[in-house]
């Protein structure tokens, strides 16, 4: 506060900086009030929206926001030291999560509750006499908000005052509120009795648990400032593999004790119910035993073995746990297959084949066993990791060096989710997973080679996707011009041909544009993308069938000796095909990034002249980037064409190219996991928001997310190590002390 | 300009193996002549220094030798490594010339800042390797072997320049002198027969300069790599160079042994901005040029002297 109190005569009161700031803040709240809520007037009354915004009592809330901003700005130097206290960030995240769950998310999919939001549901629930009193109490009007505000306020007070008692009280209230909300919601669900995939209650529970964790962190941490990353590193470094065992314990308990294994007629049969349900049917003895007792025993055994191996850091026990986990996983899958096959053989609940009508429990058990096997594997291999490994506590807290098993554990979490979440999801989300998330992840991986690694901005990337799609359409005979009979191929066999054609296309785009850089290259590639689309529209030689495109592209199939796999309409099967393709591409590209070509790409991106002078053949390296990126896109095109069955030029518009670039930038340019995460998040978000916000507001929310990212993580969700250095690493002092080079070190050889 | 061109007086030049044979090259940018009819020979295993005031055309000469610029007239032939047949480099691409055995460093350091020191050197080492993208994606055994070899070689070179302990630091985070040495290591990684150093001592302190001189001698004597050096620091140049070539306004004004150059009136004139005749008189009173250089060592170069010359000379 440097406001001068004394005013010289003749100076207006407005020149006082405090007054100016106060007016600015009030103006801000006024504008906010106009922006939020209904916007349009009526034919008779154009001033309606304005009056609603400004003259109603709700303007007071906005003015309060303005005053709060003013107070914060004015006392900022005093507020700031508190912002680094341990627990403050989880507290903010948790609070925000709960508010989102209360205000935005759906709490039920049942049509009995009009929009399914928390407000509507709680009104209805509090007036339902048949609901258990505990749940009714929770949903009674101000209580949920009061609980939240009390938990948040006590948490905030604990952060500021740093009293252990206060922290534990806050944590207790938060846990209580979260569990109460979850329990009340599940009671409401069983009353409504319809299948439900709403996320509100779960998100609220997570938010409350985060607040509780923040309180606990405040109580437990001795330091003045927070070190979240150090804390997480510490968790992973304590015993490699143990975090996986912990998560597996939770998943396993949920899977074996609570979750539905089989859902005939919307009934939720847990493992016990399922076992009794199938006790008299012709289930194989092994599966019967698994449902009856073997499953529990295997869970307990592999959990104990993995935990003990992790605790003792014993590699042999680790391999044992890995083996036991895998065997259990296979047995579990066999049992799941058997019960669903028996269910299908009796056409139970309209089932037509195996793997139908299964609940979440079996898949949770699968994830559990996979994680336990992974934990064993991590224990077994933790000792043999190469590179600089963080050994001391200080190193772990500061994030210097590798934490053994951390990246493997994260990969296993993602893998478990990718393998066993989709069968639990609704058909809608399965479709989104395949035709949005999966395909765009593959495209983003391809574009990341061109944009992220080689630093060549390509705005026509979707053209190669189109080329891959049309190649497939031609070779399966779905276009007006038919290939000769001997050249007709099944869609999966088109993949190598599409790769070759896209390699050629990539090189032929790359070759003439090699001299261009930056914006100029972007413009030319953008033109290339449009040329391909317009050629497809113009139908030269009746090849592309013009705007109508190609239809009747067959589904992929494999007939290899005794193996017959036929992909039908169900999205889930495509998901696993896509998972195999993406997995292979990731393995290959991960090696590529660490190879001499990956370093040569980084070199031309950083300094092309120096790269040339160091002997890098920049022409070849750039062409390879274009070709490899293009062929990845071509594979995605083959997949897309044969999955969806029909293509036309509208699938390949400029907008899609720009979206893929946005995904790569959002995720972190030059980072393989980043590009994938960026594509996954930004394709998931619009679909997710469909249910949560009015359709007109969807783009606004996505824009807000991107804006927040640009402010808080400008290098992307998961920044590349090499790129991160480029963005800010150079100004930072190097992590190690600058040691003076000993007089003769290296120059040594003074003979 | 009435320049006196001293004949090369190095012993038994006739028998020596020529690395670079530059004959009458002229390089123009529009109306500006950057290099004017320059000829020079560089012999195997020598340290040849090119000196001259700012704007004399030294870096243009380097760029012509490495294929960044293509001179309009004249010929340049190169026998990069011992036993190579002489080949013209005019019109060849930079990376091809590099593969012929010419490595260089830059006046303003041009590392790959976002790669580690080790990776920087590996980029250089690996330009001599064969494994393509497919073998990298499949992780074929011979690609892995090459990878191991390049890592080993890179560590050797980092040890040579004294950066072994900094191998996993990002190049951009190294100290200035370390970056200079890393650039040399990266250049050596390409297994050159001749290395072109463009002002390697610029911006380094006296201790680092001594280390650098040791390094240059070591590279030259132990590894049998010919060195072509541009440097403003006269003390360094006089201590390491076997022979000197002096450029001024794009023309060669002198060539010879260090002690001859120090007494050469044309050179002194070029640096001090007086005519050759006056300078000849000055040689008596101030026989050793490098004492002048010593005085100006803190300026890292004789830029200012050079700048004034340009204004005053017709």
Coordinates of N, CA and C in Angstrom, one line a residue, chain A residues 359-439:
Chain A
X359 N -21.1 -56.5 -15.2 CA -21.0 -55.2 -14.4 C -19.6 -54.7 -14.3
X360 N -19.4 -53.8 -13.4 CA -18.1 -53.2 -13.2 C -17.1 -54.1 -12.4
X361 N -17.7 -54.9 -11.5 CA -16.9 -55.6 -10.6 C -15.8 -56.5 -11.2
X362 N -16.2 -57.3 -12.2 CA -15.2 -58.1 -12.8 C -14.1 -57.4 -13.4
X363 N -14.4 -56.2 -14.0 CA -13.3 -55.4 -14.7 C -12.5 -54.7 -13.6
X364 N -13.1 -54.3 -12.5 CA -12.3 -53.8 -11.4 C -11.3 -54.8 -10.9
X365 N -11.8 -56.1 -10.8 CA -10.9 -57.2 -10.4 C -9.8 -57.4 -11.4
X366 N -10.1 -57.3 -12.7 CA -9.0 -57.4 -13.7 C -8.0 -56.3 -13.5
X367 N -8.4 -55.0 -13.3 CA -7.5 -53.9 -13.1 C -6.7 -54.2 -11.9
X368 N -7.3 -54.7 -10.8 CA -6.6 -55.0 -9.6 C -5.4 -56.0 -9.8
X369 N -5.7 -57.1 -10.5 CA -4.7 -58.1 -10.7 C -3.6 -57.5 -11.7
X370 N -4.0 -56.7 -12.6 CA -3.0 -56.2 -13.5 C -2.0 -55.3 -12.7
X371 N -2.6 -54.4 -11.8 CA -1.8 -53.5 -11.0 C -0.9 -54.3 -10.1
X372 N -1.4 -55.4 -9.5 CA -0.6 -56.2 -8.6 C 0.5 -56.9 -9.4
X373 N 0.2 -57.4 -10.6 CA 1.3 -58.0 -11.4 C 2.3 -56.9 -11.7
X374 N 1.8 -55.7 -12.1 CA 2.7 -54.6 -12.4 C 3.6 -54.2 -11.2
X375 N 3.0 -54.2 -10.0 CA 3.8 -53.9 -8.8 C 4.9 -54.9 -8.6
X376 N 4.6 -56.2 -8.8 CA 5.6 -57.2 -8.7 C 6.7 -56.9 -9.7
X377 N 6.3 -56.6 -10.9 CA 7.3 -56.4 -12.0 C 8.2 -55.2 -11.6
X378 N 7.6 -54.1 -11.1 CA 8.4 -52.9 -10.7 C 9.4 -53.3 -9.6
X379 N 8.9 -54.0 -8.6 CA 9.8 -54.5 -7.5 C 11.0 -55.2 -8.1
X380 N 10.7 -56.1 -9.1 CA 11.7 -57.0 -9.6 C 12.7 -56.2 -10.4
X381 N 12.3 -55.1 -11.1 CA 13.2 -54.4 -12.0 C 13.7 -53.1 -11.4
X382 N 13.3 -52.7 -10.2 CA 13.6 -51.4 -9.7 C 15.2 -51.3 -9.5
X383 N 15.8 -52.4 -9.1 CA 17.2 -52.4 -8.8 C 18.1 -52.2 -10.0
X384 N 17.5 -52.5 -11.2 CA 18.4 -52.5 -12.4 C 18.1 -51.2 -13.3
X385 N 17.5 -50.2 -12.7 CA 17.2 -49.0 -13.5 C 18.5 -48.3 -13.7
X386 N 18.6 -47.7 -15.0 CA 19.9 -47.0 -15.3 C 19.7 -45.5 -15.2
X387 N 20.7 -44.8 -15.3 CA 20.6 -43.3 -15.3 C 20.8 -42.8 -13.9
X388 N 20.8 -41.5 -13.7 CA 20.9 -40.9 -12.4 C 19.7 -41.1 -11.6
X389 N 19.9 -41.8 -10.4 CA 18.7 -42.1 -9.6 C 18.8 -41.3 -8.3
X390 N 17.7 -40.7 -7.9 CA 17.6 -39.9 -6.7 C 17.8 -40.8 -5.5
X391 N 18.7 -40.6 -4.7 CA 19.0 -41.5 -3.5 C 18.7 -40.8 -2.2
X392 N 19.1 -39.6 -2.0 CA 18.9 -38.9 -0.7 C 17.5 -38.3 -0.7
X393 N 17.1 -38.0 0.6 CA 15.8 -37.4 0.7 C 15.7 -36.1 0.1
X394 N 16.8 -35.3 0.2 CA 16.8 -34.0 -0.4 C 16.6 -34.0 -1.9
X395 N 17.3 -35.0 -2.5 CA 17.2 -35.1 -4.0 C 15.8 -35.5 -4.4
X396 N 15.2 -36.4 -3.6 CA 13.8 -36.8 -3.9 C 12.9 -35.6 -3.8
X397 N 13.0 -34.8 -2.7 CA 12.2 -33.7 -2.5 C 12.4 -32.7 -3.6
X398 N 13.6 -32.5 -4.1 CA 13.9 -31.5 -5.1 C 13.6 -32.0 -6.5
X399 N 13.3 -33.3 -6.6 CA 13.1 -33.8 -8.0 C 14.3 -34.0 -8.8
X400 N 15.5 -34.1 -8.2 CA 16.7 -34.4 -8.9 C 16.9 -35.9 -9.1
X401 N 17.1 -36.3 -10.4 CA 17.3 -37.7 -10.6 C 16.0 -38.4 -10.7
X402 N 16.1 -39.7 -11.2 CA 14.9 -40.5 -11.4 C 14.4 -41.2 -10.1
X403 N 13.1 -41.3 -10.0 CA 12.5 -42.1 -8.9 C 12.3 -43.5 -9.5
X404 N 12.9 -44.5 -9.0 CA 12.8 -45.8 -9.6 C 11.3 -46.3 -9.6
X405 N 10.9 -46.7 -10.7 CA 9.5 -47.3 -10.8 C 8.4 -46.3 -11.0
X406 N 8.7 -45.0 -10.9 CA 7.7 -44.0 -10.9 C 7.0 -44.0 -12.3
X407 N 7.8 -43.9 -13.4 CA 7.2 -43.8 -14.7 C 6.5 -45.1 -15.1
X408 N 7.1 -46.2 -14.6 CA 6.5 -47.5 -14.9 C 5.1 -47.6 -14.2
X409 N 5.1 -47.1 -13.0 CA 3.8 -47.1 -12.3 C 2.7 -46.3 -13.0
X410 N 3.2 -45.1 -13.4 CA 2.2 -44.2 -14.1 C 1.7 -44.9 -15.4
X411 N 2.6 -45.5 -16.1 CA 2.2 -46.2 -17.4 C 1.3 -47.3 -17.1
X412 N 1.5 -48.1 -16.0 CA 0.6 -49.2 -15.6 C -0.8 -48.7 -15.2
X413 N -0.8 -47.5 -14.5 CA -2.1 -46.9 -14.2 C -2.9 -46.7 -15.5
X414 N -2.2 -46.0 -16.4 CA -2.9 -45.6 -17.7 C -3.3 -46.9 -18.4
X415 N -2.4 -47.9 -18.4 CA -2.7 -49.1 -19.2 C -3.9 -49.8 -18.5
X416 N -3.9 -49.9 -17.2 CA -5.1 -50.6 -16.6 C -6.4 -49.8 -16.9
X417 N -6.3 -48.5 -16.9 CA -7.5 -47.7 -17.3 C -7.9 -48.0 -18.7
X418 N -6.9 -48.0 -19.6 CA -7.2 -48.1 -21.1 C -7.8 -49.5 -21.3
X419 N -7.3 -50.6 -20.6 CA -7.8 -51.9 -20.9 C -9.1 -52.2 -20.2
X420 N -9.3 -51.7 -19.0 CA -10.5 -52.2 -18.3 C -11.6 -51.1 -18.0
X421 N -11.3 -49.9 -18.3 CA -12.4 -48.9 -18.2 C -13.4 -49.0 -19.3
X422 N -13.0 -49.1 -20.6 CA -14.0 -49.1 -21.6 C -15.1 -50.1 -21.5
X423 N -14.9 -51.3 -21.1 CA -16.0 -52.3 -20.9 C -17.1 -51.8 -19.9
X424 N -16.6 -50.9 -19.0 CA -17.6 -50.5 -18.0 C -18.4 -49.3 -18.5
X425 N -17.9 -48.6 -19.5 CA -18.5 -47.4 -19.9 C -19.8 -47.6 -20.7
X426 N -20.5 -46.5 -20.8 CA -21.8 -46.6 -21.6 C -21.5 -46.7 -23.1
X427 N -22.4 -47.2 -23.9 CA -22.1 -47.3 -25.3 C -21.8 -45.9 -25.9
X428 N -22.4 -44.9 -25.4 CA -22.0 -43.5 -25.9 C -20.5 -43.3 -25.7
X429 N -20.1 -43.5 -24.5 CA -18.6 -43.2 -24.2 C -17.7 -44.2 -24.9
X430 N -18.2 -45.4 -25.2 CA -17.4 -46.3 -26.0 C -17.2 -45.8 -27.4
X431 N -18.3 -45.2 -27.9 CA -18.2 -44.7 -29.2 C -17.3 -43.5 -29.3
X432 N -17.4 -42.6 -28.2 CA -16.5 -41.5 -28.2 C -15.1 -41.9 -28.1
X433 N -14.8 -42.9 -27.2 CA -13.5 -43.4 -27.0 C -12.8 -43.8 -28.4
X434 N -13.6 -44.5 -29.2 CA -13.0 -45.0 -30.5 C -13.0 -43.9 -31.5
X435 N -14.1 -43.2 -31.8 CA -14.2 -42.4 -33.0 C -13.7 -41.0 -32.7
X436 N -13.6 -40.6 -31.4 CA -13.0 -39.3 -31.2 C -11.6 -39.4 -30.5
X437 N -11.6 -39.9 -29.3 CA -10.4 -39.9 -28.5 C -9.3 -40.7 -29.2
X438 N -9.6 -42.0 -29.5 CA -8.6 -42.9 -30.0 C -8.0 -42.4 -31.3
X439 N -8.8 -42.1 -32.2 CA -8.3 -41.7 -33.5 C -7.5 -40.4 -33.4

